[in-house]
Coordinates of C-alpha atoms in Angstrom, one line a residue:
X1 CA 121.0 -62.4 135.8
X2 CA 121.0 -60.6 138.9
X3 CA 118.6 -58.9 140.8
X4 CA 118.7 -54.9 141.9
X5 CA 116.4 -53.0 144.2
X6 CA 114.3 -51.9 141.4
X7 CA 113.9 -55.3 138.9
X8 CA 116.7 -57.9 137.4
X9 CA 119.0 -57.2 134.7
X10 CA 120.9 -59.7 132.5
X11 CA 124.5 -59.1 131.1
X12 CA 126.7 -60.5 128.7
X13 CA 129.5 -62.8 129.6
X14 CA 132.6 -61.2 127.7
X15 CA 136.0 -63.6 128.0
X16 CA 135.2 -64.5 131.2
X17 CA 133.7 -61.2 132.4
X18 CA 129.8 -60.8 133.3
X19 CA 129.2 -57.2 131.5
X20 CA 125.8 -55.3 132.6
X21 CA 124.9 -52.3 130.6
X22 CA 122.6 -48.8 131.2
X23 CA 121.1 -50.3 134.1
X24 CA 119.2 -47.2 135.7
X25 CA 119.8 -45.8 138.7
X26 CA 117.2 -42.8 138.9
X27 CA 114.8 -42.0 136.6
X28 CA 114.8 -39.8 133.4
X29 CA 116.0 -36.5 133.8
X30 CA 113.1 -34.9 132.1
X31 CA 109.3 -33.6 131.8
X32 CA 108.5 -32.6 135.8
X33 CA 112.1 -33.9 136.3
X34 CA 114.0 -31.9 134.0
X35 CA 116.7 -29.2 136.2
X36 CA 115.3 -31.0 139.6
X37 CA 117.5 -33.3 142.0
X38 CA 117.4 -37.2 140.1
X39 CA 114.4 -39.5 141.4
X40 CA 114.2 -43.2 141.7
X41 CA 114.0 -45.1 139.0
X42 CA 110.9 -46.8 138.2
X43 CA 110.4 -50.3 139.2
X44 CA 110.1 -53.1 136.5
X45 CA 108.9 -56.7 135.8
X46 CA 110.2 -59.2 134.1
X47 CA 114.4 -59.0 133.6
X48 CA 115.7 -56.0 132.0
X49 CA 118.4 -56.3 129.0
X50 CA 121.2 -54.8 129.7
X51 CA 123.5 -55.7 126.8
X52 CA 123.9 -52.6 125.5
X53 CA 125.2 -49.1 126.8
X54 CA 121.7 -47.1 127.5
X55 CA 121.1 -43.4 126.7
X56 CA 123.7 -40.8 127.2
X57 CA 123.4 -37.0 128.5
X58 CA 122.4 -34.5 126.1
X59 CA 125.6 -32.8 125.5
X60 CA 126.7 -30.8 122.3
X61 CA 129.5 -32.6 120.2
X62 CA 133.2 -31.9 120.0
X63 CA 134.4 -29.2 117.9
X64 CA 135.7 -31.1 114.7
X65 CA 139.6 -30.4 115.9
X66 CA 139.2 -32.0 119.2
X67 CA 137.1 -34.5 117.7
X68 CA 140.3 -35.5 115.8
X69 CA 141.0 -36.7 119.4
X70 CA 138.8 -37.2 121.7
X71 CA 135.9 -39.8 121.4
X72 CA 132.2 -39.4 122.4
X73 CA 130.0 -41.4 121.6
X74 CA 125.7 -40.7 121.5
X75 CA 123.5 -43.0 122.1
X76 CA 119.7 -41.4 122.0
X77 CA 116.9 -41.6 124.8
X78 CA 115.8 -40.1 127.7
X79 CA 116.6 -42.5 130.1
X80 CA 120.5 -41.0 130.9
X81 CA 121.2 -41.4 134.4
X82 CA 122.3 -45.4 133.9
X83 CA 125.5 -47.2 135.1
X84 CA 127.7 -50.3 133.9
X85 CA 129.0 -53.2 135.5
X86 CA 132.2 -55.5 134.7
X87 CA 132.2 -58.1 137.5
X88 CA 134.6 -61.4 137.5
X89 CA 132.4 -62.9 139.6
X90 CA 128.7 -61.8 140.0
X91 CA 126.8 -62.8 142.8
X92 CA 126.8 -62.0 147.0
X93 CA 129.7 -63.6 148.7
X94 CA 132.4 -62.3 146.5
X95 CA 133.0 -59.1 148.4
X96 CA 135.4 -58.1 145.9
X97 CA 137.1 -53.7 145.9
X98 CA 134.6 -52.0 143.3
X99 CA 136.0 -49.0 141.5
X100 CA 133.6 -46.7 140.6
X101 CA 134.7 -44.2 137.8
X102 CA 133.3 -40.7 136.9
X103 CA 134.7 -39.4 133.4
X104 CA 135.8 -35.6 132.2
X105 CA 134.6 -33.7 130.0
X106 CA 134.4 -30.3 131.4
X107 CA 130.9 -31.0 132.8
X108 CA 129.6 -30.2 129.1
X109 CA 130.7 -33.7 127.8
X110 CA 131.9 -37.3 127.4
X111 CA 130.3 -40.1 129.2
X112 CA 130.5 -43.9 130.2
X113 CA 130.1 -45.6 126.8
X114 CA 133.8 -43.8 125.7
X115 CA 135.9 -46.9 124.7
X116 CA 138.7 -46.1 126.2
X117 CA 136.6 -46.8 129.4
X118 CA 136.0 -50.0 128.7
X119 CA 136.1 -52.0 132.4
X120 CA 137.1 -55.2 131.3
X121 CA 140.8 -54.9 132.2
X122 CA 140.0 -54.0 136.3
X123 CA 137.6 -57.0 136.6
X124 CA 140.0 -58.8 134.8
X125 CA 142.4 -58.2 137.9
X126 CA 139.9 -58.8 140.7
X127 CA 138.1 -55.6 141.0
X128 CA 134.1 -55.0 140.0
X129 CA 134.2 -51.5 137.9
X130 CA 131.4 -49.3 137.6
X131 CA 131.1 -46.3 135.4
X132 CA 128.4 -43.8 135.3
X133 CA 126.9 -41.1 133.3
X134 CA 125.3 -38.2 135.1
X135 CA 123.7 -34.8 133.4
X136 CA 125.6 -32.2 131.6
X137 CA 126.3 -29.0 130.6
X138 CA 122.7 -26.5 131.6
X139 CA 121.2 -29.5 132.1
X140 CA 123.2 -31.0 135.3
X141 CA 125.0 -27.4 135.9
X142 CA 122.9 -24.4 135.1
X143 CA 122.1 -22.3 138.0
X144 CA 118.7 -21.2 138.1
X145 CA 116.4 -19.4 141.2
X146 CA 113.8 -22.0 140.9
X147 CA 115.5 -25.3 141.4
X148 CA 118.4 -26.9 144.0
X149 CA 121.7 -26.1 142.7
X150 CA 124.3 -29.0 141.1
X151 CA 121.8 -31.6 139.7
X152 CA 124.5 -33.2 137.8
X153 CA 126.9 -33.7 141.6
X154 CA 123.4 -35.1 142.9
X155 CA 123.2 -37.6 139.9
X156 CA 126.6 -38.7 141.1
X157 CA 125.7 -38.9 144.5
X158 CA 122.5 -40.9 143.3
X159 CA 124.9 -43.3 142.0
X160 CA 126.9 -43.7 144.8
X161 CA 124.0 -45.2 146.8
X162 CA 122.9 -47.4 144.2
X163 CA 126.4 -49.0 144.7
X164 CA 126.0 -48.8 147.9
X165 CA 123.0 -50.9 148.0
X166 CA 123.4 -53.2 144.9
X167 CA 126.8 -53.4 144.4
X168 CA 127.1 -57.3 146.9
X169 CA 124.6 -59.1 144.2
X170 CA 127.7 -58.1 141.4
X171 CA 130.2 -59.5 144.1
X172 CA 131.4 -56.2 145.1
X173 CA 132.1 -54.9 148.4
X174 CA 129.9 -51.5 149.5
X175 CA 132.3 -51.0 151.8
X176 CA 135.7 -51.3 149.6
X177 CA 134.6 -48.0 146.9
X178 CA 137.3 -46.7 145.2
X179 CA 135.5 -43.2 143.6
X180 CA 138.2 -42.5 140.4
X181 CA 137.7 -40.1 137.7
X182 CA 139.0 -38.0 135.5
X183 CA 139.5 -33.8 134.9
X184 CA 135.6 -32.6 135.9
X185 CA 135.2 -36.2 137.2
X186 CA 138.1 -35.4 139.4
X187 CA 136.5 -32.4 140.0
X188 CA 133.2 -33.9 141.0
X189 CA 134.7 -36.4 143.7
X190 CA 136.4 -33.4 145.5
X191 CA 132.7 -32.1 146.1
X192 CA 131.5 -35.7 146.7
X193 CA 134.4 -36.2 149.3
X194 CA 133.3 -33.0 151.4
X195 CA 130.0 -33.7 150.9
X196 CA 128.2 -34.4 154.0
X197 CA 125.6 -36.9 152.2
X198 CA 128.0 -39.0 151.0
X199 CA 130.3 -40.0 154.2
X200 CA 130.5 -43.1 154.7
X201 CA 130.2 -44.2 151.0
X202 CA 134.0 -43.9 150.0
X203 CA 137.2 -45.8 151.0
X204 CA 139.4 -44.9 148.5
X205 CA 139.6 -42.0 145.6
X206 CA 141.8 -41.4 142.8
X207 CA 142.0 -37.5 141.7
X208 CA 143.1 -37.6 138.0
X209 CA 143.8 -33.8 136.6
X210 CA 141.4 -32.0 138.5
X211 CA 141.1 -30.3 141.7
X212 CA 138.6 -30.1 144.4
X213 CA 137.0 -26.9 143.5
X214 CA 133.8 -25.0 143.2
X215 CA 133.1 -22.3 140.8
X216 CA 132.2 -18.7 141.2
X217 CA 128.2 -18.6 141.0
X218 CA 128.4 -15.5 139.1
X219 CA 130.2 -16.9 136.7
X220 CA 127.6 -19.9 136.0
X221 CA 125.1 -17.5 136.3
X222 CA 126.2 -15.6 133.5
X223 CA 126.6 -18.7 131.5
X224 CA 122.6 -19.0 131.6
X225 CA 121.9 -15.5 131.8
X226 CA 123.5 -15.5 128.0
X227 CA 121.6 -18.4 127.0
X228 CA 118.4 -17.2 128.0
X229 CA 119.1 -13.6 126.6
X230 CA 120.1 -16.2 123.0
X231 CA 117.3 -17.9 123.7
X232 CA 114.5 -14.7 124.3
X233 CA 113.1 -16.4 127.8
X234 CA 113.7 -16.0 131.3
X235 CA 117.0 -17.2 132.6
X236 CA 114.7 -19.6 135.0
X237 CA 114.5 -23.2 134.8
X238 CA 110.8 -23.5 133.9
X239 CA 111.7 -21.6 130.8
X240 CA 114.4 -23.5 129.8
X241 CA 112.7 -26.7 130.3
X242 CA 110.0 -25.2 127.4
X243 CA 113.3 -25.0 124.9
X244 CA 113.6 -27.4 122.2
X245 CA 116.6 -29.5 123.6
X246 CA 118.8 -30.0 120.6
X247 CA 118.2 -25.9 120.5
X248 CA 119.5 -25.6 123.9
X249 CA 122.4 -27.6 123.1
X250 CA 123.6 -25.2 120.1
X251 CA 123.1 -22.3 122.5
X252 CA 125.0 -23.6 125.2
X253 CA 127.8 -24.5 122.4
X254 CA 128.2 -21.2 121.5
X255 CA 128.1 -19.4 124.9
X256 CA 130.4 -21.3 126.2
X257 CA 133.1 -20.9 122.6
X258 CA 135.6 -19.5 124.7
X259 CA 135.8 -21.2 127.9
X260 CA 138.9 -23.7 128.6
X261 CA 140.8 -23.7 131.4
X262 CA 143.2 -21.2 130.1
X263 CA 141.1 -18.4 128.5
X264 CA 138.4 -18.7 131.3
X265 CA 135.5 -16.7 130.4
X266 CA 131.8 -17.8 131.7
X267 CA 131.4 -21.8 131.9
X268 CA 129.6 -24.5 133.7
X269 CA 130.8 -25.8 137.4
X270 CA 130.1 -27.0 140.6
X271 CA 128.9 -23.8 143.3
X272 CA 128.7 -23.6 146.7
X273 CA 124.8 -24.4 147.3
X274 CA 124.7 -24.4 151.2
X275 CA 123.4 -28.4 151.0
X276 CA 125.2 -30.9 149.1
X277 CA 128.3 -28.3 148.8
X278 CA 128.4 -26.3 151.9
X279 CA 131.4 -25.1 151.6
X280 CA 134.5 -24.5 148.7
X281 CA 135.5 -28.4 148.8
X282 CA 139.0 -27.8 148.9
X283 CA 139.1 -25.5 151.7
X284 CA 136.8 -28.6 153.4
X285 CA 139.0 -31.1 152.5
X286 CA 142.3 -29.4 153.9
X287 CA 140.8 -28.0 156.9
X288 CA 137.7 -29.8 157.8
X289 CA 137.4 -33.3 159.3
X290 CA 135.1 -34.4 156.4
X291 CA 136.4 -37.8 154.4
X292 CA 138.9 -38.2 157.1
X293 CA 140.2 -42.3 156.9
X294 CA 140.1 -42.1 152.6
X295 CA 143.2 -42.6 150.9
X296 CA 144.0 -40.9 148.1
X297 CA 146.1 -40.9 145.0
X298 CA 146.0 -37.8 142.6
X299 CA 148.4 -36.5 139.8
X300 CA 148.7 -34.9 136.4
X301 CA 150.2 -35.1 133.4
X302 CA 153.6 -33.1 132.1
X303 CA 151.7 -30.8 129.8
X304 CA 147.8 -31.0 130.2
X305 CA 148.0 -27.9 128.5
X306 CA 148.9 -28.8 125.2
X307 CA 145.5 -30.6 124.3
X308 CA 143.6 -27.2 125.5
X309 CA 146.1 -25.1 123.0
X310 CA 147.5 -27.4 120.1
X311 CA 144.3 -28.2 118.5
X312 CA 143.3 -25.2 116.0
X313 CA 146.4 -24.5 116.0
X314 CA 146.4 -21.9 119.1
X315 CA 149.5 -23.0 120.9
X316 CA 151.2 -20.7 117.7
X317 CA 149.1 -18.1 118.5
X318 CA 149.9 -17.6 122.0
X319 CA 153.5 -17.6 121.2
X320 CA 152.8 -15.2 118.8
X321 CA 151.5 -13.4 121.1
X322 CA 154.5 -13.5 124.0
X323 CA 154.3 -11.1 126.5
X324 CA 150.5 -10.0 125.9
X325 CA 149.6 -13.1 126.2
X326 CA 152.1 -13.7 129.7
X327 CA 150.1 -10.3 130.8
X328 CA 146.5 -12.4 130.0
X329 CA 147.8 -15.5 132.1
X330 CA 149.1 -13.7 135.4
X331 CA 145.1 -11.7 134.7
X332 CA 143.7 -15.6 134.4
X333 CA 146.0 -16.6 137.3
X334 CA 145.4 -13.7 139.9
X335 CA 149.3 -13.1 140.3
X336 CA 152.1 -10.6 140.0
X337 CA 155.1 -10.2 137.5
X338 CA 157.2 -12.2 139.4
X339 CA 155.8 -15.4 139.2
X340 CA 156.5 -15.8 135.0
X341 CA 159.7 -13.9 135.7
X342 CA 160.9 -17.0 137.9
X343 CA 159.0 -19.9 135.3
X344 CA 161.1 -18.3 132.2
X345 CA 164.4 -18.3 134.4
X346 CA 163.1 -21.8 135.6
X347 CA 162.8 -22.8 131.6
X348 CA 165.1 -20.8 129.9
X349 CA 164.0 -22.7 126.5
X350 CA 160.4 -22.3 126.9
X351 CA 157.9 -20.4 124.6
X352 CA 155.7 -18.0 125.5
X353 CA 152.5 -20.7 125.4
X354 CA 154.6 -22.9 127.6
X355 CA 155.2 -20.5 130.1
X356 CA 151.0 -19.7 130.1
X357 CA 150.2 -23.4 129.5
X358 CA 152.4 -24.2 132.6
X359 CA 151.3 -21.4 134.6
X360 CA 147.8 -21.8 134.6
X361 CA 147.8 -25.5 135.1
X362 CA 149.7 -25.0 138.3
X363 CA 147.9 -22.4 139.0
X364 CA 144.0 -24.3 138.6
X365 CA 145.5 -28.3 139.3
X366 CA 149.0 -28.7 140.4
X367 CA 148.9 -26.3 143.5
X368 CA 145.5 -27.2 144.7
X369 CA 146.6 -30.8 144.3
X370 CA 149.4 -30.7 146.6
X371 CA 147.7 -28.3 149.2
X372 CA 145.5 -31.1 150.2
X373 CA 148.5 -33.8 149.7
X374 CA 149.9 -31.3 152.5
X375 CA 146.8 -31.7 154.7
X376 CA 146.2 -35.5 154.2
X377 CA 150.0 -36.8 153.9
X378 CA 150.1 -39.8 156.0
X379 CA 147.3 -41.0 153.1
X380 CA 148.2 -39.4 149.9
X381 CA 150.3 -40.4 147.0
X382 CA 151.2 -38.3 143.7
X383 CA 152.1 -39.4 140.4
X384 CA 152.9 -37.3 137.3
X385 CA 152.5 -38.7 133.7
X386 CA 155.4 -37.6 131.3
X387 CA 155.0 -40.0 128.4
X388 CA 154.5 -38.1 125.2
X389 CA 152.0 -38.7 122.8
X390 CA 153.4 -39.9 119.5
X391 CA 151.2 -37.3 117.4
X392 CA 153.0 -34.1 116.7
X393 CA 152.9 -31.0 119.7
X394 CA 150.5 -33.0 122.2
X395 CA 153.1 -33.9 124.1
X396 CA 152.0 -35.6 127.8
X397 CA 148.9 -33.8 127.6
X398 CA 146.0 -33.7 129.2
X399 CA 143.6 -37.1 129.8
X400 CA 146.4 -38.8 127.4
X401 CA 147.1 -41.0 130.9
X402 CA 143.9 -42.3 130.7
X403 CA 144.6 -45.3 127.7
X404 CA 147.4 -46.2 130.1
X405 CA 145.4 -46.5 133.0
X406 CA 142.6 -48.6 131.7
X407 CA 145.0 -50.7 129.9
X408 CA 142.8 -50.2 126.8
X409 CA 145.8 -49.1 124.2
X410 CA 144.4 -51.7 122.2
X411 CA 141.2 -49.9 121.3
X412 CA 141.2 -46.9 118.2
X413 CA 140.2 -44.8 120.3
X414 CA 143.3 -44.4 122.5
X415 CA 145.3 -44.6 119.7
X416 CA 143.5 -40.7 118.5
X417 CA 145.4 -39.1 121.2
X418 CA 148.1 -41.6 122.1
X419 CA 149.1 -42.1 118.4
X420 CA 150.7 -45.7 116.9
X421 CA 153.3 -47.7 119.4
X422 CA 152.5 -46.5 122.9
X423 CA 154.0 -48.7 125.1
X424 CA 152.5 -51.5 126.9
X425 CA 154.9 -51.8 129.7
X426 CA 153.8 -48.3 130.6
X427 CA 150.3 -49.7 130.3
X428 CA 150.7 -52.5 132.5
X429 CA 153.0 -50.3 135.2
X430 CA 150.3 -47.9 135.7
X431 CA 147.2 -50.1 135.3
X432 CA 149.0 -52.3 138.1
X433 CA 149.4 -49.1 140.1
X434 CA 145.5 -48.4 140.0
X435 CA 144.7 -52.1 140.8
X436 CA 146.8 -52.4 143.7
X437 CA 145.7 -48.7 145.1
X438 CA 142.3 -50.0 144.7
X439 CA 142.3 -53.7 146.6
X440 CA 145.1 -52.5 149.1
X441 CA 145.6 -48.4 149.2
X442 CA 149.1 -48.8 148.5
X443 CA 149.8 -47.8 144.8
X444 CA 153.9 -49.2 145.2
X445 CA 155.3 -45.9 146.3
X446 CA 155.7 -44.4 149.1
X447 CA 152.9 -41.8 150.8
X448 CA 153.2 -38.1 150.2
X449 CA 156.0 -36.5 153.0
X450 CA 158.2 -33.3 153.4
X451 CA 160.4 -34.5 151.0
X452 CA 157.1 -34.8 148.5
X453 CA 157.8 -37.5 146.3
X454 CA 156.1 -38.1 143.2
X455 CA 155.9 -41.2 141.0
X456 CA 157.0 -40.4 137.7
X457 CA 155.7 -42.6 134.6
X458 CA 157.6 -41.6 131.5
X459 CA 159.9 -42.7 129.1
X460 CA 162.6 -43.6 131.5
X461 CA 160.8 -46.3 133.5
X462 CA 159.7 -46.5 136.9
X463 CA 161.1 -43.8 139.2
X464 CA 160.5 -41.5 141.6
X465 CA 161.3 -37.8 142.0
X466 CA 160.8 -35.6 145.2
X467 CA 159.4 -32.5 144.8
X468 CA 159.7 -32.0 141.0
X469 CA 157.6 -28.8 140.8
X470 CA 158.4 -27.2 143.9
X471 CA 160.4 -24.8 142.5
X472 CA 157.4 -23.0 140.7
X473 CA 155.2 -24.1 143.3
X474 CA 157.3 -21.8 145.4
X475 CA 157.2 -18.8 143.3
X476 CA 153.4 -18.8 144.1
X477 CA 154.0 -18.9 148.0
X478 CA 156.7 -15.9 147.7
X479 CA 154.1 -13.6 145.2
X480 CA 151.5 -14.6 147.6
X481 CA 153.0 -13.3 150.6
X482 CA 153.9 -9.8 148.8
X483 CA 152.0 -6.7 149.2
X484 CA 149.7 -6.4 146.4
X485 CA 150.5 -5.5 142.9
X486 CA 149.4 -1.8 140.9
X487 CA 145.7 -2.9 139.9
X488 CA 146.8 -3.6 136.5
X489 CA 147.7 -7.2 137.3
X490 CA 144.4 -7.9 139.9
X491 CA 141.6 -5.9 139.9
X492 CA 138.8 -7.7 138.4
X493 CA 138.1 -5.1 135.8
X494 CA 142.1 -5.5 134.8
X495 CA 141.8 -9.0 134.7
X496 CA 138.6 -9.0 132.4
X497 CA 140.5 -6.4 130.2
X498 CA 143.6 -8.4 130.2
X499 CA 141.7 -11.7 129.2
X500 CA 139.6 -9.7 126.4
X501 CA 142.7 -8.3 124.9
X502 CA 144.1 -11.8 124.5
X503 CA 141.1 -13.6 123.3
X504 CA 140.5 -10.4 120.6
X505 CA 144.2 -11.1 119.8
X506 CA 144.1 -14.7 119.3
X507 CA 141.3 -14.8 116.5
X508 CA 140.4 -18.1 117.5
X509 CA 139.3 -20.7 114.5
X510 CA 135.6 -21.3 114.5
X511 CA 136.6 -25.5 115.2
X512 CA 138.5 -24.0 118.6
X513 CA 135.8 -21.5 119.8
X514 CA 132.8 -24.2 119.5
X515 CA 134.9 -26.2 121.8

């Protein structure tokens, strides 16, 4: 049993491990709450239960061909905005590092009762792990004139404080936080580390697939501006908030069909609100003195691509496609016709969807990655993940590093992206990595430098390459400093006809576009 600032929860000891489940850190999300900034929770009496993983986020589920690969569990209430604990030893006077994680999911899904989370293997190793669900989709994301901006970044903050402030009666350390996540939980601690309300609250933070980044507001805006015109009410959040939620949920699943990181189209993401994201958090983070003192580690994987294309079966199409689809990526990616010039003379062998796949994950992740490994050397380290998955044409895609880092290979649910037989000794290599980046902010290699070295973890075993993707990195600087192409390749109307043309083209399955 242990005692919080608002009532006492007991856990579950679990092979040695005291495990605390859905404890609440702000109150339900809904009734006067729903689309506002999170509240305290209530206080209670007595000892809470918390045996069990407590209500997730209302989110729409997985298409059924990335359900084929990608676990997300439901678990029904309104009382969402809860956390986890895995502690070896609970109690004040530990002061052990405390990792606190942040999943993916593109904003619109996932959460912290996903298996392959499981915290057992970091307290296991010394380290007290907390995960955390925060609102999705319209619900944490939808931009509206009559309520703050990024509810679902200010659940996350929420959180952050409640570690702050409870995290010593787990035998954690407030101030040893290690903020990790995940793709749009990547995302999210970008904002959170250029946030002005939240210095002070991070030591360390682990940027898995996703770049500091905020979103165009007219994009999000159209994304609710199409539900509301679905839904026949006023794109404001009062009116939403009238909207049967399971209704709002199949709207928002079919708005949202073609969004992916490389079709684009109108989604849900973090904007620039003037508050709790003054500014474009990578442009902060490289040129601003916020978060100054936090290490950081941050990476990819070889192909992320391949789990947003070979699902459905539209890694085909885009091949099919070749060079209308190459003319919809350069649209996607803002550039000229030299850049996929130079990546097919780079990859001689390579497919048309390899050459988009690649281009607009350097494009989106890889580039904006190493811009702020540039600006924050002395305290940045880069891995890369090149293991394939053993199911056919995923490759090293995306979020299959994540088994690997949790060390949970054992569980089903690693095995629907990893496949049978993944290795453990990866597993324990890059689990030991995360551990040791979290008690001592030294993952084993060495800091981010001119010559950019990069941790590799592949089939090969432990090594590291410098500068393995400078070469296309470099095509970017050159197209960048040309004089700007014929409009055909930049103008936004161009762009929007380019990316039209392709999606028309690609006759996208129902199972994709519901994704």
């Amino acid at each position: 049993m242990v005692a919080t600032p608002y009532g006492a929860v007991r856990g579950r000891m679990e092979s040695g491990i005291a495990v605390f489940r859905g404890i609440p850190y702000a109150a339900p999300p809904f009734g006067p709450r729903r689309f506002r900034p999170p509240q305290p929770p209530e206080p209670w009496d007595g000892v809470r239960d918390a045996g069990a993983f407590g209500p997730t986020p209302p989110k729409p589920p997985y298409s059924e061909a990335f359900a084929k690969l990608l676990a997300d569990p439901v678990v029904p209430g309104d009382d969402c905005l809860n956390l986890n604990v895995w502690t070896p030893e609970p109690g004040r006077g530990a002061r052990l590092p405390v990792l606190v994680w942040l999943h993916g999911g593109a904003l619109t899904r996932g959460s912290a009762a996903v298996p392959v989370y499981d915290g057992r293997t970091f307290a296991r190793d010394g380290v007290v792990f907390v995960s955390v669900n925060y609102r999705l989709g319209v619900e944490g994301y939808g931009l509206f004139p009559d309520t703050p901006a990024n509810p679902g970044l200010r659940d996350q903050l929420a959180a952050l404080h409640w570690v702050h402030a409870s995290i010593a009666a787990f035998g954690g350390d407030p101030n040893r936080v290690t903020l990790c996540g995940q793709s749009a939980g990547a995302i999210s601690i970008g904002a959170l580390l250029a946030a002005p309300q939240a210095q002070g609250l991070v030591r360390r933070a682990v940027l898995q697939s996703g770049p500091p980044e905020a979103f165009d507001r007219d994009k999000v805006r159209r994304m609710v501006r199409r539900m509301a015109t679905r839904l026949k009410v006023p794109a404001t959040a009062a009116a939403f908030a009238e909207v049967d939620r399971e209704l709002l949920l199949r709207t928002q699943a079919d708005v949202g069909r073609l969004s992916s990181p490389v079709l684009g189209g109108p989604s849900f993401g973090l904007v620039v609100d003037g508050d709790l994201v003054p500014r474009d958090p990578l442009e902060a983070l490289v040129e601003g003195d916020v978060a100054r003192g936090v290490d950081l580690m941050m990476g990819w994987t070889k192909d992320e691509y391949r789990l947003w294309l070979v699902p459905g079966g539209l890694l085909e199409r885009v091949d099919r496609l070749g060079g209308i689809a190459l003319a919809g990526a350069m649209a996607r990616c803002h550039c000229g016709h030299d850049v996929p010039r130079g990546y097919r003379a780079l990859h001689p062998g390579a497919g048309a969807a390899e050459i988009v796949g690649q281009l607009v994950t350097d494009h989106l992740l890889r580039i904006p990655l190493q811009r702020l490994a540039d600006a924050r050397a002395d305290s940045s380290y880069v891995y890369e993940f090149g293991w394939p998955s053993n199911l056919p044409g995923l490759g090293s895609c995306h979020a299959l590093e994540l088994g690997f880092v949790f060390d949970t290979g054992d569980v089903p649910e690693s095995r629907k992206l990893a496949g049978e037989g993944a290795p453990q000794e990866l597993a324990d290599e890059m689990h030991a990595a995360w551990v040791r980046f979290v008690v001592e902010g030294d993952p084993g290699w060495r800091h981010w430098d001119a010559s950019h070295p990069v941790r590799m973890f592949g089939t090969d075993g432990p090594s590291i390459e410098h500068g393995p993707r400078d070469a296309e990195i470099a095509l970017w600087a050159a197209d960048a400093a040309r004089p700007d192409e014929p409009p055909t390749a930049t103008s936004p109307g161009a762009r929007g006809t380019e990316i039209r043309s392709v999606v028309r083209r690609l006759r996208l399955p129902g199972s994709v576009r519901r994704h």
